[in-house]
Each structure stands twice: as C-alpha cells, then as structure tokens.
XYZ file of C-alpha atoms in Angstrom:
283
model
C 126.280 63.341 143.497
C 129.470 61.763 142.091
C 132.014 64.000 140.439
C 134.962 62.934 138.315
C 137.062 65.835 139.573
C 140.773 65.334 139.241
C 142.285 64.566 142.622
C 145.851 65.024 141.430
C 147.758 66.007 138.314
C 148.485 62.348 137.549
C 144.991 61.225 136.582
C 141.275 61.135 137.228
C 139.629 60.025 140.416
C 136.058 59.199 139.469
C 134.863 59.348 143.094
C 134.713 62.811 144.633
C 132.917 64.206 147.633
C 130.296 66.483 146.122
C 129.418 68.786 143.283
C 128.467 68.620 139.626
C 129.154 65.387 137.783
C 131.566 65.143 134.837
C 129.586 62.238 133.425
C 126.384 60.323 134.067
C 125.165 56.838 133.376
C 122.283 56.583 130.915
C 120.324 53.587 129.656
C 120.639 53.209 125.877
C 119.463 50.883 123.130
C 122.574 49.706 121.320
C 122.414 48.213 117.826
C 125.069 46.541 115.730
C 123.490 45.260 112.549
C 120.580 43.121 113.751
C 122.031 42.667 117.227
C 120.280 44.680 119.939
C 121.054 45.216 123.598
C 119.945 47.497 126.404
C 122.769 48.693 128.597
C 124.095 51.600 130.583
C 126.372 54.038 128.808
C 128.509 56.885 130.140
C 127.569 60.367 128.917
C 129.743 63.472 129.331
C 128.248 66.473 131.097
C 128.652 70.159 130.264
C 127.966 72.616 133.047
C 127.553 76.417 133.088
C 130.675 77.896 134.674
C 130.494 81.585 135.574
C 133.795 83.415 135.967
C 133.442 86.249 138.452
C 136.241 88.838 138.690
C 136.420 90.942 141.845
C 132.728 90.350 142.476
C 131.517 91.089 138.921
C 130.344 88.317 136.570
C 132.323 88.472 133.349
C 131.406 85.425 131.263
C 129.567 82.103 131.502
C 131.171 79.141 129.759
C 129.841 75.644 129.177
C 132.590 73.280 130.284
C 133.443 70.003 131.957
C 133.582 70.647 135.726
C 137.151 69.521 136.345
C 140.323 71.496 137.100
C 138.393 74.747 137.291
C 141.158 76.763 138.959
C 143.479 75.804 136.093
C 140.703 76.770 133.670
C 140.171 80.154 135.324
C 143.905 80.908 135.355
C 144.430 79.806 131.753
C 141.406 81.756 130.520
C 142.530 84.860 132.424
C 146.005 84.656 130.891
C 145.051 83.860 127.301
C 142.277 86.450 127.231
C 144.683 89.150 128.431
C 142.774 89.797 131.649
C 146.006 89.358 133.624
C 149.602 89.506 132.469
C 151.199 86.944 134.783
C 150.233 84.112 137.091
C 151.227 86.298 140.050
C 148.261 88.570 139.239
C 145.882 85.647 139.752
C 145.538 86.396 143.438
C 142.974 83.751 144.372
C 140.145 81.605 143.043
C 137.320 79.974 144.950
C 134.952 77.452 143.390
C 131.336 77.386 144.562
C 128.850 74.680 143.592
C 125.450 76.228 142.836
C 122.117 74.617 142.035
C 122.218 75.749 138.384
C 125.965 75.679 137.727
C 129.356 76.504 139.190
C 130.700 79.893 140.208
C 134.426 80.634 140.181
C 135.228 83.773 142.161
C 138.559 85.199 141.024
C 140.525 87.973 142.662
C 142.838 90.041 140.465
C 144.645 93.365 141.065
C 142.412 96.408 140.866
C 144.387 97.887 137.983
C 143.707 94.769 135.895
C 140.073 94.720 136.909
C 139.717 98.339 135.805
C 140.863 97.328 132.304
C 138.108 94.732 131.882
C 135.727 96.093 129.252
C 131.968 95.576 129.382
C 132.041 94.532 133.019
C 128.932 92.678 134.081
C 128.105 91.411 130.565
C 127.496 87.874 131.840
C 127.661 86.557 128.279
C 127.191 82.867 127.604
C 129.934 80.943 125.832
C 128.750 77.811 124.074
C 130.789 74.634 124.232
C 132.258 75.079 120.749
C 132.834 78.812 121.032
C 136.386 80.064 121.130
C 135.810 83.811 121.081
C 133.161 83.924 123.783
C 132.656 87.230 125.519
C 134.208 89.293 122.716
C 131.925 92.140 121.659
C 134.243 93.904 119.204
C 136.558 92.847 116.391
C 139.509 94.261 118.344
C 138.713 91.980 121.284
C 138.271 88.929 119.068
C 141.305 89.311 116.802
C 144.135 90.045 119.217
C 147.710 89.808 117.921
C 150.044 87.806 120.189
C 153.666 88.891 120.581
C 156.329 87.034 118.546
C 157.131 83.494 119.672
C 160.824 82.829 120.351
C 160.641 79.243 121.633
C 163.771 77.157 121.083
C 162.074 73.772 121.487
C 163.211 71.089 119.038
C 161.197 67.940 118.400
C 161.934 64.905 116.259
C 159.269 63.237 114.163
C 159.813 60.077 116.212
C 159.097 61.945 119.458
C 155.923 63.415 117.964
C 154.774 59.986 116.769
C 155.428 58.459 120.199
C 153.388 61.155 121.933
C 150.492 60.701 119.522
C 150.529 56.949 120.155
C 150.424 57.487 123.911
C 147.770 60.192 123.993
C 144.638 58.023 123.916
C 145.687 56.131 127.023
C 146.015 59.439 128.905
C 142.449 60.578 128.111
C 140.663 58.991 131.051
C 137.350 60.815 130.744
C 137.206 60.481 126.969
C 137.806 56.742 127.204
C 134.708 56.559 129.382
C 132.408 58.864 127.379
C 133.899 59.356 123.887
C 132.898 63.036 123.891
C 135.863 64.843 125.416
C 138.736 66.816 123.902
C 142.219 66.830 125.390
C 145.210 69.159 125.403
C 148.539 67.563 126.287
C 151.906 69.025 127.286
C 154.801 67.033 125.881
C 158.474 67.358 126.699
C 160.439 65.675 123.897
C 162.704 63.577 126.113
C 159.944 62.650 128.595
C 156.840 62.243 126.447
C 153.429 63.326 127.716
C 153.808 65.130 131.040
C 150.346 66.640 131.623
C 146.874 66.307 130.108
C 143.719 68.300 130.642
C 140.297 67.275 129.290
C 137.089 69.143 128.526
C 134.047 68.853 126.301
C 135.242 72.108 124.655
C 138.572 72.072 122.829
C 139.514 75.619 123.861
C 138.512 74.901 127.464
C 140.847 71.906 127.516
C 143.641 74.131 126.203
C 142.931 76.846 128.777
C 143.030 74.232 131.547
C 146.395 72.971 130.331
C 147.836 76.473 129.963
C 146.582 77.342 133.431
C 148.330 74.255 134.804
C 151.577 75.241 133.078
C 151.315 78.737 134.596
C 150.478 77.427 138.047
C 153.385 74.975 138.097
C 155.873 77.397 136.531
C 156.720 75.233 133.516
C 159.396 76.546 131.153
C 157.528 76.920 127.855
C 160.769 76.361 125.936
C 160.917 72.748 127.111
C 157.865 71.349 125.347
C 154.953 71.559 122.948
C 151.194 70.987 122.848
C 148.973 68.425 121.153
C 145.223 69.060 120.924
C 142.638 66.468 119.896
C 140.746 68.893 117.680
C 141.125 71.159 114.716
C 143.559 74.054 115.000
C 141.202 76.995 114.848
C 142.314 80.586 115.196
C 141.844 80.873 118.955
C 143.850 77.690 119.593
C 146.860 79.249 117.854
C 146.185 82.587 119.543
C 146.112 81.105 123.054
C 149.234 79.000 122.456
C 151.183 81.919 120.999
C 150.181 84.249 123.845
C 151.886 81.821 126.232
C 155.088 81.829 124.155
C 154.828 78.129 123.284
C 156.520 77.422 119.987
C 154.811 74.323 118.613
C 151.135 73.364 118.389
C 150.035 70.013 116.994
C 146.409 69.236 116.098
C 144.987 65.904 115.033
C 142.660 67.642 112.564
C 142.984 70.505 110.107
C 143.873 74.136 110.801
C 141.879 77.047 109.464
C 143.302 79.646 107.111
C 143.203 82.334 109.794
C 145.042 80.017 112.193
C 147.789 79.407 109.615
C 148.224 83.119 108.951
C 148.464 83.875 112.659
C 151.025 81.091 113.139
C 153.089 82.496 110.270
C 152.929 86.011 111.707
C 153.849 85.062 115.268
C 156.533 82.486 114.488
C 154.631 79.488 115.872
C 155.165 76.062 114.350
C 151.748 74.704 113.370
C 151.143 71.041 112.543
C 147.829 69.497 111.537
C 146.432 66.091 110.590
C 148.841 64.518 113.071
C 147.827 60.872 113.309
C 150.056 57.855 113.751
C 153.220 58.602 111.732
C 151.610 61.183 109.433
C 151.455 64.956 109.832
C 151.317 68.161 107.805
C 153.434 71.190 108.723
C 151.695 74.465 107.886
C 154.017 77.088 109.376
C 157.615 77.392 110.618
C 158.886 73.815 110.159
C 162.280 74.474 111.788
C 161.252 73.113 115.204
C 160.438 69.646 113.843
C 163.250 67.454 112.530
C 162.950 64.343 110.396
C-alpha cells in the first residue's frame, strides 16, 4: 500500500515502502456549471494513531500518518508529559491492521505523573484538548514567553506568499493544514502537514525539539484559526510569535496577552491583524 511518508525534512516522497496511506485516489463526478466529467481525485486519509507510553496506551488521535516521531515528541512536550526532548528516550512506530501504534519510552518519574493512565481516549481530528478529563488538564497556563524575535511586515508577507508552494500534501488533496517555521532572514525553513491543525503544529514543534532549533530565531504560521490550544502549545515552547491565516478566539487572545506571545490573525497576502503584543512585528 503506498504511503506519502516524508523521506526527508525537505519535502514529501509520495512513494514509500509500506504502511498506511496519507491519501487515496477516488473516482468522482466533477461538475462545473453544465460541464460534467468523471475522473480520479486525491483524497486525504486520517488514521487512528495510538500513543503508548511505557507500555500503557494514553490517547488515540486521528491524524495524517506522516512524521509520527515528530508528532509524538511534540505532543509529549506540549501536553507536559515530558519537560525536555532528552526525556523522549525512544519511539517506535508499528503499522497495525486498524491503525498505527507509536510506542514511546519516557523516564519512569515522568510516566508516574501521567494521570488516568490507560484511558485510551479518542481524539477527533478537530479536537485540540483531547485526553483532558478535568478543567485543570485542559486549561494549563504556560510560563511567560521571553522571545526576542523581530519580524518585519515584508518578511511576514513573503512567508505567506511562499507557504502554499510548501504544502505538498495539501496541493494534492486540498484537505490538509500546515504549520511552518519561519526564520525572518531565511524565509520558510520547515513545514509539517496534517489533517488536524493541532497535529500539524505538534509535528512542527516536535521537529524543532528534535533538531535543537533556537526558538528565538523564528516564528510560526498555521493555516487555520488560532484557537486556544494553538496559542497554548506555541507558548509552552517559548516561541514568541504565532501567525494564523484565520481568526483567533477570545480565549486564545487572553492567553497570548497573559503569556507575552505576539498573536496575529487574518494573515493573508499583505493584510494581517495583530491581537496581542505587537512589539515583535515592525512596519
């Protein structure tokens, strides 16, 4: 079965050896006005991904089956399961008949802190607070953000213009979100894609952790709204600027104000709205 797994950090290789597919071809009836055609289309897949910590299933997420080690690391960091990338001791990905299992090894002291072990809760594609069973788990306050990154409006506009060309899987299917890491003087450096916006962000944050990126050197663009958990995850990593192509929520704005994160929404072409801490963006 073909899999569009990423073969390198530079882009997608749509031919892989085995495993769950990222997309499938599907015959469709296409209409434009009175014009009709039958043709094959490309449809994005979402696959159950179970994250298993030290042998115990913790949560099942619906996600695009690419870059799963980055996803597991990013999720573990942003959910507070581990405190540093060094505590992510190992991860092994197993293809199963009904989904994918990611077996993660973390230090025993971190594992002991996991609440509700063995819940095996299901996280839907659009869910950003999956696995949280209490208000305290869901609404976690990140530490203050002290990022010194500085971005010009021209650099932001250039990154937005370049983003579509970097979304390989979305260009094929039209159903995939992206999270991009941008360094102002270099433009877009890394992109991760997923059918879920928060999954794409976790994959990108996991990549930044794995490669040891200095979070003061760049900022993030997400092709979605800026909901609360998107701000929460970004702030937990100490990244100072989050840009969304759609609107933020009120809770997201309040969290950005409290943590010191610069939050920008409705960023399209040369337009954008700054909702919190405008000092990192210059015009």
